[in-house]
Each structure stands twice: as C-alpha cells, then as structure tokens.
Coordinates of C-alpha atoms in Angstrom, one line a residue:
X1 CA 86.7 110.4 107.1
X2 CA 86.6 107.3 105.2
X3 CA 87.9 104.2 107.1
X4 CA 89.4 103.1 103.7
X5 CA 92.8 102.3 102.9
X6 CA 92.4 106.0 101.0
X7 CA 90.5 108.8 101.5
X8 CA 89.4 109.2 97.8
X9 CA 85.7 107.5 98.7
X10 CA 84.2 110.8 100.6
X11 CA 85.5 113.1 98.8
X12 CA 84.1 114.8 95.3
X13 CA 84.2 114.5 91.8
X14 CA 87.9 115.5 91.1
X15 CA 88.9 111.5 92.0
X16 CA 86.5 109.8 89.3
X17 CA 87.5 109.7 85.9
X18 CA 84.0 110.4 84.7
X19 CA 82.8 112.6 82.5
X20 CA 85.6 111.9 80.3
X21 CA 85.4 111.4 76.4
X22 CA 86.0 108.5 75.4
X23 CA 89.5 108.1 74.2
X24 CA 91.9 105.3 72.9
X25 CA 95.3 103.5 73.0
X26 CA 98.5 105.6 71.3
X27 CA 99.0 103.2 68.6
X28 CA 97.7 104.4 65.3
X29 CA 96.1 101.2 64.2
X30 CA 93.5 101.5 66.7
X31 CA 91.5 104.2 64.7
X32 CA 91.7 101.8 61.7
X33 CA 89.2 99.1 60.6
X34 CA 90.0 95.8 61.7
X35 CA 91.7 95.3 57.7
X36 CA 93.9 97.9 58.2
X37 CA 94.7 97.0 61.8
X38 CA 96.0 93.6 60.8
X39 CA 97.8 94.9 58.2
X40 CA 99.8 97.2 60.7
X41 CA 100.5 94.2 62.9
X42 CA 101.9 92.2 60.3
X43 CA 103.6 94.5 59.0
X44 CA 105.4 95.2 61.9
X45 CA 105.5 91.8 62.7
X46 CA 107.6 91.4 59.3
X47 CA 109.9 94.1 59.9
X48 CA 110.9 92.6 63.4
X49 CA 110.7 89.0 63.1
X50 CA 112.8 88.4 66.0
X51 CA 110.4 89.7 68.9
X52 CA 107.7 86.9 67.8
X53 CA 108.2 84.4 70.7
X54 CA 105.4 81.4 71.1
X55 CA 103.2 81.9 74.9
X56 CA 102.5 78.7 76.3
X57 CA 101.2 80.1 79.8
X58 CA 101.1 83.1 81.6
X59 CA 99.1 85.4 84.1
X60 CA 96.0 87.0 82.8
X61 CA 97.7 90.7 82.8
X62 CA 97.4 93.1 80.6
X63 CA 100.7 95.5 79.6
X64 CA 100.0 98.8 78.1
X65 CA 103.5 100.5 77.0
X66 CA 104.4 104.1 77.1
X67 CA 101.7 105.4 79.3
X68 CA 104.2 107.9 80.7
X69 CA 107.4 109.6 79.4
X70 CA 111.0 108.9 81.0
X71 CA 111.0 112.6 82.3
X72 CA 107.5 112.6 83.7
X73 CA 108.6 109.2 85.7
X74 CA 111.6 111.1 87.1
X75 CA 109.3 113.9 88.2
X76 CA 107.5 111.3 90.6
X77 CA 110.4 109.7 91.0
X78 CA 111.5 113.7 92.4
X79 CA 108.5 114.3 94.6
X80 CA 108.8 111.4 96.5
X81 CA 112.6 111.5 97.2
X82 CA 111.3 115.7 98.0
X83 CA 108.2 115.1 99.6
X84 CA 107.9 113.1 102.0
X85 CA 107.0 109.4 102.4
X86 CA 105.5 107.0 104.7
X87 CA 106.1 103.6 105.7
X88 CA 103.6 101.2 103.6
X89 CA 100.7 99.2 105.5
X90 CA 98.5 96.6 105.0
X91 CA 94.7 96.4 105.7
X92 CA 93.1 93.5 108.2
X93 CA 90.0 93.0 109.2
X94 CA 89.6 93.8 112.3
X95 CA 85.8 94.1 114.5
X96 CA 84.3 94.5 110.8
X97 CA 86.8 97.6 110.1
X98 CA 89.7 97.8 107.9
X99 CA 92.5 98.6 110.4
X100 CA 96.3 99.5 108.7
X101 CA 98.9 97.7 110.6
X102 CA 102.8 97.6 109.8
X103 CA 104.3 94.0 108.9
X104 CA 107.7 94.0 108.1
X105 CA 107.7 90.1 106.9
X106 CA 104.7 91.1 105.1
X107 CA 105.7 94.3 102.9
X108 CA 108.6 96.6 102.8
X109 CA 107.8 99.6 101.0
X110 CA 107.5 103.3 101.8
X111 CA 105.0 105.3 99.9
X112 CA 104.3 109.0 98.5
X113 CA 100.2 109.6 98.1
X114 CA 100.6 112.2 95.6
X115 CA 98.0 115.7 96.6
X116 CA 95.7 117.2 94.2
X117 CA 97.9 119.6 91.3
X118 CA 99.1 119.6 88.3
X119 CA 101.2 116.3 88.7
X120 CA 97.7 114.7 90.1
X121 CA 95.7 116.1 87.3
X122 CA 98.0 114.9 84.4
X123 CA 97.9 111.6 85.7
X124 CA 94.0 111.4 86.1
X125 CA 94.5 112.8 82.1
X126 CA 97.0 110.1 81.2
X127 CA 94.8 107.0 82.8
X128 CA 91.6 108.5 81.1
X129 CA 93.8 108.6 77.2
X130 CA 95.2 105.1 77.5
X131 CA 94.7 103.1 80.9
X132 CA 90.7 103.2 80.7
X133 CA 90.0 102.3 77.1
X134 CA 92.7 99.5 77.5
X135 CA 91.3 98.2 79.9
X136 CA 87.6 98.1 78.3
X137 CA 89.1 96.5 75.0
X138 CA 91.3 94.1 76.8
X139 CA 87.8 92.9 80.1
X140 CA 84.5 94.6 78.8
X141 CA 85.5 96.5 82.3
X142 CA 84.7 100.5 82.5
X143 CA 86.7 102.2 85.1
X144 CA 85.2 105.1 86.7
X145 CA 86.7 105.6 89.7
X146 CA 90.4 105.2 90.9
X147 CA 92.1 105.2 94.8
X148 CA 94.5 107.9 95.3
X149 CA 97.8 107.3 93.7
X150 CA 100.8 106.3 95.5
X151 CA 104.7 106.3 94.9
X152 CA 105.8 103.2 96.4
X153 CA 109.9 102.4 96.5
X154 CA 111.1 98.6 97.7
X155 CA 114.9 99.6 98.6
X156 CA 117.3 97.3 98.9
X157 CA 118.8 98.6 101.7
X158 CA 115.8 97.6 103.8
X159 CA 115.1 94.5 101.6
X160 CA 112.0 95.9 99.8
X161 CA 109.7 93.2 98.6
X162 CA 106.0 92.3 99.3
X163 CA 105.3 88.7 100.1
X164 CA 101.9 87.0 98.2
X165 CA 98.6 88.3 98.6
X166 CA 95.6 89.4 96.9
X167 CA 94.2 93.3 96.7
X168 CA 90.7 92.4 97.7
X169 CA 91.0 89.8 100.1
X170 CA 88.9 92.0 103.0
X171 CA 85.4 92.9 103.0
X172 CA 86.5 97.0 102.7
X173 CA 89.0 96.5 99.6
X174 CA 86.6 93.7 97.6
X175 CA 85.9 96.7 95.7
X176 CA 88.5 96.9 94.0
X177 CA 88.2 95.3 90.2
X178 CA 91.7 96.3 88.9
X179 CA 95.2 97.0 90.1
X180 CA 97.7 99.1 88.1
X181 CA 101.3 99.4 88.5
X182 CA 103.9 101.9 86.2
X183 CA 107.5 101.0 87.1
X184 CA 109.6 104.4 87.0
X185 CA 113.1 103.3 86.8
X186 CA 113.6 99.9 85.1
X187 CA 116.8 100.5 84.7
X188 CA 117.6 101.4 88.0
X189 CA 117.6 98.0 90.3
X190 CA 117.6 94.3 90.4
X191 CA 115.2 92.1 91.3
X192 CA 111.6 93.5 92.5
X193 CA 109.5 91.5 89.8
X194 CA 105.8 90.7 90.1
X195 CA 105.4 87.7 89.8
X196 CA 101.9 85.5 90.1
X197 CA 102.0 82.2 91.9
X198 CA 98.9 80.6 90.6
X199 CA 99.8 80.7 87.0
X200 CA 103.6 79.3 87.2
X201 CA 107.3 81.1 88.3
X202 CA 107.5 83.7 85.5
X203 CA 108.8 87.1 86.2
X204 CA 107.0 90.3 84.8
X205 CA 108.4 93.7 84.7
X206 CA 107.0 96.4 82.5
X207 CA 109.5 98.9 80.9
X208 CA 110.0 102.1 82.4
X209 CA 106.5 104.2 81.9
X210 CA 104.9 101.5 81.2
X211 CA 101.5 99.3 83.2
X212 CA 100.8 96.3 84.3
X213 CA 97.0 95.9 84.8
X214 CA 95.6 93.0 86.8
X215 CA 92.3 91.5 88.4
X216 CA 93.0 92.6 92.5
X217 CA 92.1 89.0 92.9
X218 CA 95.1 87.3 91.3
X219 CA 97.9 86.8 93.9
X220 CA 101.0 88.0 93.6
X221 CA 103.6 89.0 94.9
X222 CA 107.2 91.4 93.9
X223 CA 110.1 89.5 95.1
X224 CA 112.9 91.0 96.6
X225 CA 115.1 94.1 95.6
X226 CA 118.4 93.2 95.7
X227 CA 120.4 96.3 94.3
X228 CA 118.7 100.0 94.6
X229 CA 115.6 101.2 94.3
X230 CA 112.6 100.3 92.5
X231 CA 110.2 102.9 92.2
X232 CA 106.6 102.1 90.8
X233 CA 103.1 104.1 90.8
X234 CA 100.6 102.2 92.0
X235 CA 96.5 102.2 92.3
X236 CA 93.5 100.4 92.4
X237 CA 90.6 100.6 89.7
X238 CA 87.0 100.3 90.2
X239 CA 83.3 101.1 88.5
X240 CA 80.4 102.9 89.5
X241 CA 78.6 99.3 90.7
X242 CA 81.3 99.2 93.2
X243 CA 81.6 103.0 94.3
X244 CA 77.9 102.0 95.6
X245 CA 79.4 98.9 97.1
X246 CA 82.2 101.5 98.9
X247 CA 79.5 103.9 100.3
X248 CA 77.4 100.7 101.4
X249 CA 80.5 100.0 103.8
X250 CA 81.3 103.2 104.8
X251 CA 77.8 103.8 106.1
X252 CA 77.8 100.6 107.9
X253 CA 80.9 100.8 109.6
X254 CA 79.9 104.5 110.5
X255 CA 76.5 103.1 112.2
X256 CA 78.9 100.4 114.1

C-alpha cells in the first residue's frame, strides 16, 4: 500500500503511459514543415484579426484546447454526481510520512478517483494523443507516468475554493513535474479561476475540455465559487527519473 497521496505507485503497468507511439497535437499544421506551419498561423491569424491581443506578463502555463468533447466531460461530470465522492485532503509532512488531513480554510473540494474501465482507459488514450507531446514541444519534458485521475467539484454551496499552495511542497509529492487540470463545465459557474500569485492578479480559465498544464511548483491557487459547481479533472505528471525517486520513498518510509 503506497503511503502516497494515490495508490497508482505500487501498482502495474496499466497507470504509465509508456509504451505509447508517439503521437501529436490535433491541429493540422503540426505535421507540416515549419514553412507550411507559419503559413497556417498567419493565415488564421488574417482571417480573425480580432483575437490577436499583445501579452505583457503571464504565468508560465501551457493551454492545450479541445482535449476532450462536451459529451465526454458530462460523462465525468455523470460518474461523479453517480458515483460517489469524497471530501478532498491535503498531504503534510508528518514523522517523514505524507499524512492526508482535512482543512476546511485550506481546500473545499470533494473528489471522484475514477477506477480502471473504459472511462479510465480513454483518458489514459486522450493524454497519450495530445497532453504528452504538448507537453514535450512546449518543456523538453517526457511524461511517463501519471497519478490516478480525480473529479474534483468546488460548490458554492460549501464555498469551494483552494487557498495558495504548491503541488510539490513535501518530500512525498516533490515528484511530481506537472499538474493538469480540464474544466468540465465552463459554462456552468462563477468564479473558481486559477490564478498564480507570483506572476501578477490574472485569472485563467480554460474552456470546457480543455487543459491547463503547469510546473507543480508554481503556486496557485482557484479562488472562490460563487454560483454552482465547477467541475474539473485533475492530475499530476511525472517521468521515469522520478518514478525511481517515488519507489526510493516508498521503501524508506516502509523500513521506518
């Protein structure tokens, strides 16, 4: 039993995302030289002038749109309304062990870890087509391995938010490289951005289906819900390097 936040470290293959062939973005200038590519962009780029906006700061995040369909967010959306869920904990330190402990001024969220299926296995499918090679275009990072995924909803109702931190701040979750999270219903609530202190005020929220990928040592935080229900899959990415680093741990706390 892994004293992980998940129990994906112990158990086999089916939770890494290699072998996989390699695979890339759904855009179709990304299988065309670097020529043809520009001319894609600018032509785009000339048929919607008005979405050209000037960046003068921002978070180092990386958006990828359309990694899942409207009715394949709903389905989540389904299973954890159908299914079960769980209040949401946090990990401390605690005697060199990673103990979960509820904190309501901390985090309000209740979560659905989604079981090995079908459901489970089209997600591994739809991370291995788009999330991975985005993520190695956009860091030189390869993903191999992934924590189980979650449904997570911030309701308004109970004032769902969760306060500033950072995903690898303990000695059992520095780990993790990458942090992904696919809002499911956009249109849905109000409120419950991400937002990223270090790097100004600015709001992000990805259209429904789509990512937000992020170093797990960026803080940030998503600020309060303040009408419905914000649904969002979450998870945490890591390499083969750092699957070492994970057993390394486990064995250690095991022995203590």
């Amino acid at each position: 039993y892994s004293l992980l936040p998940t129990p994906y470290s112990l158990l086999p293959t089916p939770y890494s995302l290699l072998p996989t062939p390699y695979s890339l973005l759904p855009t179709p200038y990304s299988l065309l030289p670097v020529p043809c590519s520009l001319l894609y962009i600018i032509t785009i780029m000339n048929k919607s002038p008005e979405v050209t906006r000037k960046i003068t700061n921002q978070a180092p995040v990386l958006f990828i749109p359309n990694v899942l369909d409207r009715e394949f967010c709903q389905t989540l959306i389904n299973i954890w309304q159908t299914e079960g869920n769980q209040e949401s904990y946090s990990m401390i330190e605690h005697k060199g062990e990673l103990t979960p402990i509820e904190d309501d001024d901390y985090k309000r969220r209740r979560d659905h870890f989604l079981q090995e299926g079908e459901t489970h296995q089209r997600l591994r499918y739809f991370i291995r087509q788009q999330v991975r090679p985005a993520i190695k275009k956009a860091f030189h990072f390869e993903i191999t391995r992934f924590e189980s995924f979650r449904v997570g909803c911030y309701d308004a109702n109970t004032g769902g938010y969760f306060r500033p931190h950072r995903d690898d701040a303990t000695e059992g979750t520095a780990y993790r490289r990458f942090a992904m999270t696919i809002n499911l219903n956009v249109e849905d609530y109000e409120g419950g951005y991400l937002r990223f202190p270090e790097y100004g005020l600015d709001l992000y929220q990805p259209e429904t289906g789509s990512a937000l990928i992020f170093s797990c040592s960026l803080l940030h935080e998503v600020t309060d819900v303040i009408k419905g229900q914000r649904f969002a899959l979450l998870s945490f990415f890591h390499g083969e390097h750092e699957a070492q680093l994970v057993e390394e741990y486990n064995r250690r706390v095991m022995v203590s």
